[in-house]
Short mmCIF file of C-alpha atoms in Angstrom, two decimals:
data_model
loop_
_atom_site.label_atom_id
_atom_site.label_comp_id
_atom_site.label_asym_id
_atom_site.label_seq_id
_atom_site.Cartn_x
_atom_site.Cartn_y
_atom_site.Cartn_z
CA THR T 253 -1.72 -3.10 10.33
CA LEU T 254 -1.30 0.62 9.93
CA LEU T 255 -0.86 0.40 6.16
CA SER T 256 -3.88 -1.84 5.79
CA GLY T 257 -5.91 0.62 7.84
CA TRP T 258 -4.90 3.51 5.59
CA LEU T 259 -5.79 1.49 2.50
CA HIS T 260 -9.25 0.84 3.94
CA ILE T 261 -9.67 4.55 4.72
CA LEU T 262 -8.78 5.33 1.10
CA ARG T 263 -11.35 2.76 0.01
CA VAL T 264 -14.06 4.42 2.08
CA ILE T 265 -13.19 7.88 0.74
CA THR T 266 -13.21 6.58 -2.83
CA ARG T 267 -16.58 4.88 -2.33
CA GLY T 268 -17.96 8.16 -0.97
CA ALA T 269 -16.76 10.01 -4.05
CA GLU T 270 -18.38 7.36 -6.23
CA ARG T 271 -21.70 7.73 -4.41
CA SER T 272 -21.51 11.53 -4.72
CA LEU T 273 -21.02 11.25 -8.47
CA ILE T 274 -23.95 8.88 -8.76
CA LEU T 275 -26.12 11.40 -6.88
CA LEU T 276 -24.94 14.07 -9.31
CA VAL T 277 -26.03 11.88 -12.21
CA ASP T 278 -29.43 11.39 -10.58
CA GLU T 279 -29.92 15.10 -9.83
CA LYS T 280 -28.38 16.74 -12.88
CA GLY T 281 -28.66 14.02 -15.49
CA GLU T 282 -24.90 13.99 -16.15
CA LYS T 283 -24.98 10.59 -17.85
CA ARG T 284 -21.44 11.01 -19.20
CA LEU T 285 -20.13 10.48 -15.66
CA LEU T 286 -21.43 6.92 -15.78
CA GLN T 287 -19.02 6.16 -18.62
CA GLY T 288 -15.71 7.20 -17.06
CA PRO T 289 -15.34 8.52 -13.52
CA VAL T 290 -17.88 6.29 -11.75
CA PRO T 291 -16.46 2.95 -12.98
CA TYR T 292 -12.93 4.27 -12.39
CA LEU T 293 -13.70 5.14 -8.76
CA ASN T 294 -15.39 1.78 -8.29
CA ARG T 295 -12.35 -0.12 -9.53
CA LEU T 296 -10.00 2.13 -7.55
CA SER T 297 -11.82 1.30 -4.31
CA ASP T 298 -11.65 -2.39 -5.23
CA LEU T 299 -7.90 -2.00 -5.74
CA PHE T 300 -7.44 -0.44 -2.28
CA PHE T 301 -9.42 -3.29 -0.72
CA THR T 302 -7.39 -5.92 -2.56
CA MET T 303 -4.09 -4.24 -1.70
CA ALA T 304 -5.02 -4.26 2.00
CA ARG T 305 -5.94 -7.94 1.87
CA ILE T 306 -2.76 -8.90 0.02
CA TYR T 307 -0.59 -6.88 2.41
CA ASN T 308 -2.19 -8.56 5.42
CA LYS T 309 -1.79 -12.00 3.88
CA GLU T 310 1.88 -11.41 3.02
CA HIS T 311 2.55 -10.25 6.57
CA GLU T 312 0.50 -13.09 8.08
CA VAL T 313 -1.97 -10.77 9.76
CA THR T 314 -5.00 -12.60 11.12
CA LEU T 315 -8.10 -10.81 12.32
CA GLY T 316 -9.74 -11.62 15.60
CA LYS T 317 -6.75 -13.39 17.14
CA THR T 318 -4.47 -11.91 19.78
#
């Protein structure tokens, strides 16, 4: 569905931000980022994924069937 697609796009964007922060930690040694923002972004992307799955299930969307 359209909403599910947008939720997956948000998930991808959030994962990219998480990876960028991890690179920053590796390059600059900003260990404090590992305590707050990185886990937050990880859980946020998990939330977007779960929301998309729940929405599809509630609306009886099946993948691969026409």
